[in-house]
XYZ file of C-alpha atoms in Angstrom:
626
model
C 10.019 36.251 14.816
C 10.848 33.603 11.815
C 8.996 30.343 12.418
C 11.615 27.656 12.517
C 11.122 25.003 9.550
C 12.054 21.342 9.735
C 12.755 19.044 7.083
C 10.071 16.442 6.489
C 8.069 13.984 4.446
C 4.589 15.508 2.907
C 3.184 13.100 5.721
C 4.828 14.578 8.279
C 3.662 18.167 7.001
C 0.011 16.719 7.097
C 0.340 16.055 10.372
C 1.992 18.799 11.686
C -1.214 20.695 9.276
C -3.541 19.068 11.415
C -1.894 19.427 14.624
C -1.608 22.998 14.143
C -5.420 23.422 12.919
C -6.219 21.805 16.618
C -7.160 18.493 15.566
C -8.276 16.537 18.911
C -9.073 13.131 17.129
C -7.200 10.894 14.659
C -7.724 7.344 13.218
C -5.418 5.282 10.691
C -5.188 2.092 9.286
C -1.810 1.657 7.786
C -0.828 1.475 4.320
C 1.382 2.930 1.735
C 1.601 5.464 1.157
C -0.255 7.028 4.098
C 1.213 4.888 6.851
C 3.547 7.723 8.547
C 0.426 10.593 8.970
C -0.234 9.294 12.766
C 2.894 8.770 13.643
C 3.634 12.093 12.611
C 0.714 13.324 14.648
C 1.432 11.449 17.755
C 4.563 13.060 17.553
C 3.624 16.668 16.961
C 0.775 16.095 20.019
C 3.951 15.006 22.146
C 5.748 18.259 21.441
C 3.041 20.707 21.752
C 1.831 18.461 25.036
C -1.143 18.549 23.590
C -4.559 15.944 24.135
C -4.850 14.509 20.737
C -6.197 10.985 20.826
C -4.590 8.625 18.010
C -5.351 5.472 17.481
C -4.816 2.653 14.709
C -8.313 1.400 13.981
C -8.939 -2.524 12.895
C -9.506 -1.525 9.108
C -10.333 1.531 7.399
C -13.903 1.412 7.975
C -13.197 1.458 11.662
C -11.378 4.503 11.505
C -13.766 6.427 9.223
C -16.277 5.891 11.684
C -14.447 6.364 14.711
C -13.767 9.882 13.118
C -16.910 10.558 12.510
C -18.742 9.781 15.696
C -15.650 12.469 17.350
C -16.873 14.821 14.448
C -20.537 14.531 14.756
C -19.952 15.166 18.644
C -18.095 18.610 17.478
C -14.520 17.457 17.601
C -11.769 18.266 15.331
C -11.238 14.376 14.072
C -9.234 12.903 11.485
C -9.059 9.489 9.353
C -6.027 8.364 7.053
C -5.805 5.657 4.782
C -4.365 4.709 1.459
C -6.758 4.673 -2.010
C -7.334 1.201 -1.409
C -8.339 1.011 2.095
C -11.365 3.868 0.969
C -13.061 1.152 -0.618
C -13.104 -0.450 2.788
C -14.498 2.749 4.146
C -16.791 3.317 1.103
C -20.423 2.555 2.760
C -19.194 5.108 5.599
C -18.353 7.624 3.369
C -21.130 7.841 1.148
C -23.756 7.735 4.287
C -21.872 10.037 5.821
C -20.765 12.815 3.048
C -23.806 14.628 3.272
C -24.170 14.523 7.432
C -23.895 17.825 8.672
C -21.657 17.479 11.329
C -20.594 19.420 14.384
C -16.624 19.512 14.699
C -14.696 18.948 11.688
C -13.503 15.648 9.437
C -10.727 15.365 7.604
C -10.155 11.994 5.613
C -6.464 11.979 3.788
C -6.640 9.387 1.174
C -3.346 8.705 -0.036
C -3.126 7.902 -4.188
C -0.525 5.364 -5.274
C 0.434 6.402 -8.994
C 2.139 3.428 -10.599
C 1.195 1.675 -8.733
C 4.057 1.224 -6.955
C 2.808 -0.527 -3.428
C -1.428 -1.304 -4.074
C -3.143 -3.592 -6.170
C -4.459 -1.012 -8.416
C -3.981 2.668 -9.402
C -7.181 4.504 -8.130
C -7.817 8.361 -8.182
C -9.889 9.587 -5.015
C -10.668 12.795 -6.674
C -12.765 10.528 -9.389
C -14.997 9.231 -6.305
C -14.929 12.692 -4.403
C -16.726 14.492 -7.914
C -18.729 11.526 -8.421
C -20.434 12.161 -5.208
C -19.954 15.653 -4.536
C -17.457 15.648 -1.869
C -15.054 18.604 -1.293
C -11.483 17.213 -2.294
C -7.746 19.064 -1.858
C -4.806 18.270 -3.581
C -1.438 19.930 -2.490
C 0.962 19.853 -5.294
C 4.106 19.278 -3.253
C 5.309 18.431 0.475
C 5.857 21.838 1.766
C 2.247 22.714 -0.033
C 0.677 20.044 1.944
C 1.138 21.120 5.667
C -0.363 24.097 4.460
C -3.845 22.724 2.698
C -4.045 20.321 5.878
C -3.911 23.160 8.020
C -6.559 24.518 5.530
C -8.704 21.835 4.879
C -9.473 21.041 8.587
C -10.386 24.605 9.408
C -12.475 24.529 5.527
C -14.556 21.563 7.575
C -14.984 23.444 10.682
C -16.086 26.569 9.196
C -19.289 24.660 6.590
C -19.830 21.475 8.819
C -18.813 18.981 6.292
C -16.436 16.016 5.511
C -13.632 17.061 3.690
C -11.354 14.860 1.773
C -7.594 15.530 1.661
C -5.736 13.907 -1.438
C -2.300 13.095 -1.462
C 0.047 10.856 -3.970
C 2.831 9.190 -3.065
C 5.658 11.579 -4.243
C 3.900 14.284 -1.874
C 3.367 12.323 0.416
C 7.263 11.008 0.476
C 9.297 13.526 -0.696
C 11.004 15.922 1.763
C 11.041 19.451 1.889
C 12.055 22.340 4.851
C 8.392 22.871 6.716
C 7.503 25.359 8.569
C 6.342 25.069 12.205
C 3.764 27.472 13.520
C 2.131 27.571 17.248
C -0.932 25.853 17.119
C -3.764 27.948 15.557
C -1.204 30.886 14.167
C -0.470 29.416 10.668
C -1.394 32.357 8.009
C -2.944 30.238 4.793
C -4.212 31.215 1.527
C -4.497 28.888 -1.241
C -2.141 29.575 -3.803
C -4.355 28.437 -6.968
C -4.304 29.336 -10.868
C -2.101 31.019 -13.072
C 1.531 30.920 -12.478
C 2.515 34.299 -12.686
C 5.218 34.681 -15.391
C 2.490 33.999 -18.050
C 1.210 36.957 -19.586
C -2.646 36.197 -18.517
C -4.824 39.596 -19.478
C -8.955 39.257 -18.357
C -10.544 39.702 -21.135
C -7.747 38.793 -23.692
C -8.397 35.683 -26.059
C -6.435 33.748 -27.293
C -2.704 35.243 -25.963
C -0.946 31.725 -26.628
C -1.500 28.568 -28.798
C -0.780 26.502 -25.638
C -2.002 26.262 -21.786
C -1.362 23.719 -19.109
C -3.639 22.340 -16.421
C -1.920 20.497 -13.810
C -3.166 19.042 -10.178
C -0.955 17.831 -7.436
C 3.101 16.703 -7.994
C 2.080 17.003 -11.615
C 2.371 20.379 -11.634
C 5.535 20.825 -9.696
C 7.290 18.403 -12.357
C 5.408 20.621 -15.363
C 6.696 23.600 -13.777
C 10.446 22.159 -13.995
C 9.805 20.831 -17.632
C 8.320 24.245 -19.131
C 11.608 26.506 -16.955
C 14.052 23.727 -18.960
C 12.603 24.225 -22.530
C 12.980 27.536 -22.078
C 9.154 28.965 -22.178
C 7.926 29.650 -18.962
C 7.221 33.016 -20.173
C 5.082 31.779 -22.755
C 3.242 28.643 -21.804
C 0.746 29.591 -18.913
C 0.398 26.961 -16.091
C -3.020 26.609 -14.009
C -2.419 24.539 -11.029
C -5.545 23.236 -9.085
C -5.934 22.593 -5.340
C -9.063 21.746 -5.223
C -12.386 20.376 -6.687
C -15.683 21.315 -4.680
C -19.386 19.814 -4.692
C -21.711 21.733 -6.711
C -25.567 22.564 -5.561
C -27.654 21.401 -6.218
C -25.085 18.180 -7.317
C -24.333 17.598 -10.822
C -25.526 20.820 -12.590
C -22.748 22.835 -12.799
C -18.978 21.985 -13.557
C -16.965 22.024 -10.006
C -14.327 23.989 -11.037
C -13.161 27.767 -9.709
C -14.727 30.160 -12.688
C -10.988 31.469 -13.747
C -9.984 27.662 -14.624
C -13.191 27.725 -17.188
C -11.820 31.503 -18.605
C -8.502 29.956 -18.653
C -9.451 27.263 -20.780
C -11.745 29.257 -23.199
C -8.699 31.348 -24.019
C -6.150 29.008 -25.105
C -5.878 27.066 -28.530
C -5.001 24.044 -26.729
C -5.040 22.899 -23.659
C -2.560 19.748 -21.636
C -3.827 18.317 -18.497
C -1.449 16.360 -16.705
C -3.042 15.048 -13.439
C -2.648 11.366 -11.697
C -4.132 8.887 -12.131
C -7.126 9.494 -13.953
C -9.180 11.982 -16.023
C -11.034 13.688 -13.585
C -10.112 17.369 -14.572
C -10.506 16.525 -18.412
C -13.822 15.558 -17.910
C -15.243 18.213 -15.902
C -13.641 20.419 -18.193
C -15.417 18.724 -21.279
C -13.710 20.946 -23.832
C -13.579 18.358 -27.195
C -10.774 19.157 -29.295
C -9.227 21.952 -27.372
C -7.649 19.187 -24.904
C -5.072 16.909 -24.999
C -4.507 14.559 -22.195
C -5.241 10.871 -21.456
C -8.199 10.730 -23.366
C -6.588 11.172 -26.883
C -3.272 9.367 -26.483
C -1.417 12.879 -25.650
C -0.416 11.803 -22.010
C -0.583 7.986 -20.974
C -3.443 6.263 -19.881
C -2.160 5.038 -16.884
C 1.522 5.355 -14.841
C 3.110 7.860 -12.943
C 3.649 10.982 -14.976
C 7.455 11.520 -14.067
C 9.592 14.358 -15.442
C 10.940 12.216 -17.797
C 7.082 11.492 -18.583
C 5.681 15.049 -18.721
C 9.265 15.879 -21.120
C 8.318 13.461 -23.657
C 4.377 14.945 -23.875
C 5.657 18.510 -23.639
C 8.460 17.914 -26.173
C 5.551 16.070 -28.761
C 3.194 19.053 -28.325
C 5.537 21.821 -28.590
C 6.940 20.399 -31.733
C 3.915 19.511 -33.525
C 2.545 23.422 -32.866
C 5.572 24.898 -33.657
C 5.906 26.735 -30.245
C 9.907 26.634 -30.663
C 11.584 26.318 -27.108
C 14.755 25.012 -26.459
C 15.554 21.097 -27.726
C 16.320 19.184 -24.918
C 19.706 17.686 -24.803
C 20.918 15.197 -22.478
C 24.437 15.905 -20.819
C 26.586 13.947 -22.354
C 28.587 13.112 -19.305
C 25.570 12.156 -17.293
C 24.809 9.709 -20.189
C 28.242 8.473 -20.717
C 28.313 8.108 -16.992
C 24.872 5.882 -16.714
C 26.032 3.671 -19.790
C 29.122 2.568 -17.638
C 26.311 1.399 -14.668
C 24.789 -1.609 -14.212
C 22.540 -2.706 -11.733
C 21.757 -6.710 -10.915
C 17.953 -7.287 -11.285
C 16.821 -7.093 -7.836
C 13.064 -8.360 -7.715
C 10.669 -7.903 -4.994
C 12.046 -10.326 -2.169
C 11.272 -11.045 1.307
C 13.827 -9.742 4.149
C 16.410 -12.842 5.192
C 15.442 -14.537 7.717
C 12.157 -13.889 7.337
C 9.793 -16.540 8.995
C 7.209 -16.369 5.724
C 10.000 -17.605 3.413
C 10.225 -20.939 5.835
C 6.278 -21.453 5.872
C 5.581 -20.803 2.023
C 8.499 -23.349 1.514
C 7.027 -25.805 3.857
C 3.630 -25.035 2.138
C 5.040 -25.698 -1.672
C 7.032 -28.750 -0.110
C 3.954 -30.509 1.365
C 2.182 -29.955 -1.748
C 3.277 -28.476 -4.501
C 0.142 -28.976 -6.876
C -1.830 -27.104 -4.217
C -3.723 -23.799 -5.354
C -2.712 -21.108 -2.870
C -4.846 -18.691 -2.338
C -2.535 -15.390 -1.064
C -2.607 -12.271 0.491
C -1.573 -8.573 0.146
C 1.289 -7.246 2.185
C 4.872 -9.187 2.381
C 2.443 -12.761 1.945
C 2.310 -11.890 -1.972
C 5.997 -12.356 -2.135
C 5.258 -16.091 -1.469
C 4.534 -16.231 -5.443
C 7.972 -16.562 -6.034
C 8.277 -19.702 -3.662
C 5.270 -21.190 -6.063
C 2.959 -21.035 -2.604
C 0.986 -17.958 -3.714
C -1.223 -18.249 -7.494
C -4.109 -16.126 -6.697
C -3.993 -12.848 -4.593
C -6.824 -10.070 -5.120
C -7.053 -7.976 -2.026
C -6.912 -7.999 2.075
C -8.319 -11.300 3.463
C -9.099 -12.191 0.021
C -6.947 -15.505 0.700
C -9.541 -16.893 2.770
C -12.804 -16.159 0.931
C -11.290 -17.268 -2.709
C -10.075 -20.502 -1.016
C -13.924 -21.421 -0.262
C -14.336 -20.504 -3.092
C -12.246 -22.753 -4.959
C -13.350 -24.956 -2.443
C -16.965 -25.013 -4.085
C -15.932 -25.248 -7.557
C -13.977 -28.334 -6.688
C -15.672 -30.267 -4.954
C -19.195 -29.201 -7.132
C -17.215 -31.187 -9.094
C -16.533 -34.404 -7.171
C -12.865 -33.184 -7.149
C -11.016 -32.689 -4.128
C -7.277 -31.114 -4.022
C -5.404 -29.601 -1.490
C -6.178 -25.776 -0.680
C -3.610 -23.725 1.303
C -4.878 -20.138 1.824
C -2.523 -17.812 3.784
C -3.032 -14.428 5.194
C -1.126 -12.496 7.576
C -2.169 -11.373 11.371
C -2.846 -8.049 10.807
C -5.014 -8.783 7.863
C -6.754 -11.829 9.678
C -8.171 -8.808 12.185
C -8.826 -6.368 8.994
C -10.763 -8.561 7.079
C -10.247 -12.216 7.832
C -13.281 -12.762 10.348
C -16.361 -12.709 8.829
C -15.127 -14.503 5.731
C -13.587 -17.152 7.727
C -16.981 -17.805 10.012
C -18.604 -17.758 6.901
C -16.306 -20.828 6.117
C -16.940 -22.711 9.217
C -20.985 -22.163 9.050
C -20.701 -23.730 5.358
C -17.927 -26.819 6.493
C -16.132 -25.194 3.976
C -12.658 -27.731 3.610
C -9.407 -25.688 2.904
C -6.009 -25.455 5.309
C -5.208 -21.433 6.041
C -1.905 -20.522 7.106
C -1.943 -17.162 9.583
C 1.524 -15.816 9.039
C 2.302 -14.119 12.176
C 4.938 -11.917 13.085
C 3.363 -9.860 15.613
C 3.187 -6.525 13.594
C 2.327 -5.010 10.231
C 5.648 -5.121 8.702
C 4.951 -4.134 5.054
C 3.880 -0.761 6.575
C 6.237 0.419 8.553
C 5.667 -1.898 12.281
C 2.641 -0.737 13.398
C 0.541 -2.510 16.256
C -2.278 -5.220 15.597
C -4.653 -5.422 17.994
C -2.726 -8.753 19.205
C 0.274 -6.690 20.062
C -0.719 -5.258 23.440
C 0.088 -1.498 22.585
C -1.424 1.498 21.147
C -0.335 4.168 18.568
C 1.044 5.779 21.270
C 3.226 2.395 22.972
C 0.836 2.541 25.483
C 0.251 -0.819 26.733
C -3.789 -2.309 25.977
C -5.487 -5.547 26.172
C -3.898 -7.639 23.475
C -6.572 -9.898 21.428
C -5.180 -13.565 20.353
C -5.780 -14.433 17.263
C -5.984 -18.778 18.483
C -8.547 -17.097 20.888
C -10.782 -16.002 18.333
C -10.205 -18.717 15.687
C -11.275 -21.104 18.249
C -14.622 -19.093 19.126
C -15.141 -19.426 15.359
C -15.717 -22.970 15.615
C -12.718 -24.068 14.168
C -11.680 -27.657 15.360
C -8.309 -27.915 14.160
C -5.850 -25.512 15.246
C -2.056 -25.239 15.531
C 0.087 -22.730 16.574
C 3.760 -23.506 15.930
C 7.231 -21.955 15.069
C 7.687 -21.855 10.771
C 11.165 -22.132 11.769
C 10.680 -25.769 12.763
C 10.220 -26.506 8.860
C 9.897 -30.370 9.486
C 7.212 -29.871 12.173
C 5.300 -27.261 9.900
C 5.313 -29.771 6.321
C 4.053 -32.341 9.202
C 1.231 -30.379 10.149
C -0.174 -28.871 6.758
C -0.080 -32.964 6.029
C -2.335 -33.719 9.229
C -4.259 -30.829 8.738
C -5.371 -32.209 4.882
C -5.351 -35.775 6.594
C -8.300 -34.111 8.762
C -10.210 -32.663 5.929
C -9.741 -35.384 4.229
C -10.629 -37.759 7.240
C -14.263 -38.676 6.102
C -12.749 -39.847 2.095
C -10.969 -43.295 1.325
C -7.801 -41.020 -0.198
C -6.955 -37.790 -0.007
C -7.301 -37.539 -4.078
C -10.813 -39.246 -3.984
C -13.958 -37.537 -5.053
C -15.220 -35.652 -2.082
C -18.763 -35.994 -0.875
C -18.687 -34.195 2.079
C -21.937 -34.990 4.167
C -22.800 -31.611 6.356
C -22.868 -33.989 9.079
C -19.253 -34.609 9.248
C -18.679 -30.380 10.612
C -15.813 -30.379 8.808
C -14.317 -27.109 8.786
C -11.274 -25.268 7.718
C -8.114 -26.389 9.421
C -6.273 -23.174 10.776
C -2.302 -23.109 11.158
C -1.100 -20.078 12.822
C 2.495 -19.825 12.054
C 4.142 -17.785 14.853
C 7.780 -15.943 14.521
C 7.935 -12.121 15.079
C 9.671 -10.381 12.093
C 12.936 -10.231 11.671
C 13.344 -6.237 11.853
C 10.356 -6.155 14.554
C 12.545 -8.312 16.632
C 15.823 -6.715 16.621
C 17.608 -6.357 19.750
C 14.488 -8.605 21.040
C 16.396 -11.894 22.334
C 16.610 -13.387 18.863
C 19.406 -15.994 18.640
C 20.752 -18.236 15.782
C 23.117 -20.500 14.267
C 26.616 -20.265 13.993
C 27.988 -20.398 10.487
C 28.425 -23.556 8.472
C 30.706 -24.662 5.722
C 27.884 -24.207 3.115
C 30.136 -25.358 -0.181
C 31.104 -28.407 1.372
C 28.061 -30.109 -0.317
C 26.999 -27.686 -2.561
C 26.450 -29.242 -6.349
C 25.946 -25.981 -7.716
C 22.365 -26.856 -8.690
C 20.639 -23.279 -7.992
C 17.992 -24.879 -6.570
C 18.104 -22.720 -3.256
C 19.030 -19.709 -4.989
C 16.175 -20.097 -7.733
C 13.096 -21.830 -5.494
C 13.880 -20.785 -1.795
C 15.110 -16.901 -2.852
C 16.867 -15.782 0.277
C 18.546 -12.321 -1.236
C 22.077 -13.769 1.464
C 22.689 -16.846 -1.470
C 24.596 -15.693 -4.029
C 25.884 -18.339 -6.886
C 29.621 -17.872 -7.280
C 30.276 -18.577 -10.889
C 33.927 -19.446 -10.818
C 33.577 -22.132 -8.047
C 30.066 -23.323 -9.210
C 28.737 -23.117 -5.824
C 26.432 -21.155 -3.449
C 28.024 -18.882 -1.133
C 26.645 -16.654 1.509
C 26.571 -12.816 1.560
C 27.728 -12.073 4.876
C 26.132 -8.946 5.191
C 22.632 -10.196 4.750
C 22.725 -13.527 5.828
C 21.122 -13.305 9.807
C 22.188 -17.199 10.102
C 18.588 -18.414 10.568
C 19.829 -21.689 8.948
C 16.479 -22.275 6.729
C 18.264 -22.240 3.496
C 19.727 -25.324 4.294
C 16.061 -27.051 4.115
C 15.854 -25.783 0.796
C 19.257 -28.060 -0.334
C 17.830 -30.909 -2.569
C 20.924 -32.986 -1.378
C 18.617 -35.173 0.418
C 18.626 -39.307 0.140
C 14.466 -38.302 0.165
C 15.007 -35.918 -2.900
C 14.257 -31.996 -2.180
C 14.080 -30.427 1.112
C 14.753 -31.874 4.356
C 18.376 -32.468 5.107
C 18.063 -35.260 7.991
C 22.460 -35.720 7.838
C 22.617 -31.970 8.895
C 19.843 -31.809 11.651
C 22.523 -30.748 14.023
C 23.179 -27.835 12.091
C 19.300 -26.992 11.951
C 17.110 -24.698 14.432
C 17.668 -24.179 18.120
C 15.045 -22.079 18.942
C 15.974 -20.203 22.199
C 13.890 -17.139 21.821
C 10.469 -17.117 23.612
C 7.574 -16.631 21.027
């Protein structure tokens, strides 16, 4: 009987991988691009009625060693996470890597080429041959349900962690996959030559040029080579897989034929994201050309249009022939006659972060601003984010900065924010860390009572597991209070006015023990003063859909309008538009959700910017229950 197929994201066929392989345990912090692997799992588990326990841990770390505990008990457990978040898990993974364990663990570590949603590019095949850990790379969605499938049994069958590598475009892309009954999928790792090259054992050299790929970049070198014409005459070897070496670090990690292969070509291209992992365990001088000599780029996805270029360079300098690549000319005409409006990285409208970092750049705009990653970066547009390095990093650079300042008898306004799912990833021990040293900053918790960014998943404030299985919820004013902290608001960022007010009386209590708040600060310990904590409460604006939300009704916005640009420019709501005939704002109908906020960032104001006191009528009337 044919096994029916689906079409899917490469996450989806990682799932449905693991499912099938009779995975029993799975843990996941969410982040792109890894963030739909559980979901896809708690899915598949519902289908096959199966047992599967899912959960979204607290950080990475948390699910690594959740995992791991299922593993070492002789479970079939799983952990996902994006490059990034591995660092997290990083003092896990390198006690653990050598553990022999009892069940099976598979960690998928999702690679961001680009990058296109992380802070950095990062390769987790670097770290897996650094320390000797086995690592699989599927080359394409439909390829990756199978090496799931693979890689879980692979971890069963020699006791060990495994590490699953996917990039984005794998992970993303869709393809037809097909579903098997749990424990019936037939695999064999389709690795090495592609098989319209003339390879012959023993043979050396048959062709001036080879190619070594690894994950999508092979699927896009494939395409490139077909549409020059020489598929017949350029050999591809695509690689799966890198495995530990015993004892570590004598012998190369790579499958025998992939040495012969190289030893038998003139030259050699390695196209592989994001780093030079394979070029270095290769370590064949001259023979390759790849990152390391300028052939392929040092960084960046490696798109078709990429891998063209460095095919198209080689080719031509060795005189391989090949077709010459030439556009269609109506595709080109076609894409002249196109233009796009820049469209930069903005937050949704409505959203209830836009109001805060306004009311944060209002109340003092020569604050530093420590920031956060997720949607809280976009607040560098609304000049209320200057300094963002990584998860919870808002709070720990703002004491920080807090230190250098005041070291130097300086004191200025410091308004870290973070959001609530980061405050429980990596926001606690930082922020105690404040309190024990009376460390003087204001931090703004944006909550909207999910991880948007991501895709909506839980925190462990919303009450519910992976699953929608109702849980205890943990409040984040619950746990800021244990922390010491003395001054604490919660309010709505909607209510603009109220939230400048607050980040004022919350610098007018740091500042309590000074003659002015732009005195030199010599804070004695004895005062306890520690960092005043504003948690800024709204669920998002796609979270809360069909959730009781209600707003304004429309206004004549051009009755006052001067056509300045200042709410367009500084407040960045992607509903104004600037109509360039009339001179005025208008509002895009089809975005605008009628949260009214734009109108506090009209500088028609007998105060100057912000707060329009002759419209209050028009402003908030919060009816939903936060």
């Amino acid at each position: 009987m044919k096994a029916p197929a689906e079409v899917m994201i490469g996450n989806f066929a990682i799932a449905r991988g693991l499912v099938e392989a009779g995975l029993e345990l799975a843990a996941a912090y969410p982040g792109t691009p890894s963030s739909e692997i559980l979901p896809g799992i708690v899915e598949f588990n519902k289908r096959e009625k199966g047992k599967i326990h899912a959960e979204w841990s607290t950080n990475e770390r948390c699910a690594l060693e959740v995992a791991f505990g299922a593993a070492l008990s002789g479970k079939k457990a799983a952990c996902m996470m994006k490059q990034v978040g591995l660092n997290v898990a990083f003092p896990s993974l390198m006690r653990g890597r050598d553990k022999r364990i009892e069940g099976a663990l598979v960690i998928v570590s999702c690679d961001d080429p680009g990058p296109q949603s992380s802070q950095t590019e990062q390769d987790t095949r670097l770290l897996c041959t650094l320390f000797n850990i086995p690592v699989f790379d599927p080359t394409s969605s439909k390829e990756a349900g199978d090496v799931a499938y693979y890689a879980l049994n692979y971890s069963f069958e020699h006791k060990t962690p495994v590490i699953l590598r996917s990039t984005h475009r794998v992970s993303h892309a869709r393809e037809a996959i097909k579903l098997f009954p749990p424990g019936t999928r037939k695999v064999t790792l389709n690795e090495g030559t592609n098989h319209q090259a003339p390879i012959t054992k023993h043979q050396a050299p048959i062709t001036k040029l080879g190619i070594i790929a690894s994950g999508m970049s092979y699927s896009i070198a494939m395409d490139v080579i077909s549409d020059f014409g020489l598929a017949k005459d350029i050999p591809i070897y695509k690689v799966l897989r890198i495995m530990p070496t015993t004892p570590p670090s004598t012998l190369r990690p790579l499958d025998p034929s992939l040495i012969d292969f190289t030893d038998r070509m003139d030259k050699v291209l390695v196209l592989e994201e994001t780093d030079w992992v394979l070029e270095a365990l290769l370590d064949s001088g001259d023979k390759i050309l790849g990152r390391r000599n300028g052939y392929v780029p040092d960084a960046g996805e490696l798109t078709y249009d990429v891998v063209r270029s460095v095919v198209e360079r080689i080719i031509e300098e060795m005189e391989i022939g090949g077709k010459v690549f030439v556009p269609d000319s109506h595709i080109e005409e076609a894409l002249q006659g196109v233009t796009f409006p820049p469209r930069p990285p903005k937050l949704c409208a409505g959203c209830p972060h836009r109001a805060s970092f306004h009311a944060m750049s209002y109340a003092y705009p020569e604050a530093i601003f420590p920031g956060d990653i997720g949607c809280y970066t976009l607040g560098i547009a609304q000049g209320a984010v200057d300094t963002c390095i990584d998860m919870g990093g808002g709070v720990t650079l703002a004491a920080g900065f807090y230190d250098a300042f005041s070291q130097d008898e300086n004191f200025i306004p410091i308004i870290a924010s973070v959001g609530d799912s980061t405050f429980f990833h990596a926001c606690l021990p930082p922020l105690y860390d404040a309190v024990e040293k009376q460390k003087r900053f204001i931090l703004i918790i944006m909550d909207n009572s999910t991880t948007a960014m991501t895709g909506m998943q839980p925190t462990p404030q919303s009450g519910i597991t992976a699953d929608g299985t109702p849980t205890n919820s943990l409040k984040i004013e619950d746990i800021v209070r244990g922390l010491g902290i003395e001054f604490l608001r919660v309010l709505d960022p909607y209510d603009v006015p109220l939230m400048i007010k607050t980040i004022k009386e919350a610098y007018a209590y740091l500042t309590s023990n000074n003659q002015s708040p732009r005195s030199p600060l010599h804070a004695p310990r004895s005062t306890h003063k520690s960092p005043a904590v504003i948690i800024a409460r709204r669920i998002c604006l796609l979270y809360g859909k069909g959730k009781g939300q209600q707003f304004l009704d429309s206004i004549d916005l051009e009755q006052d309008c001067t056509g300045c640009k200042t709410c367009v420019t500084r407040f960045g709501c992607p509903a104004l538009l600037f109509d360039e005939e009339k001179k005025k704002v208008k509002i895009d109908d089809g975005l605008c959700v009628k949260c009214g906020i734009c109108l506090y960032a009209c500088p028609r104001n007998e105060k100057g910017k912000g707060l329009l006191k002759s419209k209050g009528s028009h402003f908030i009337k919060i009816k939903s229950k936060l």
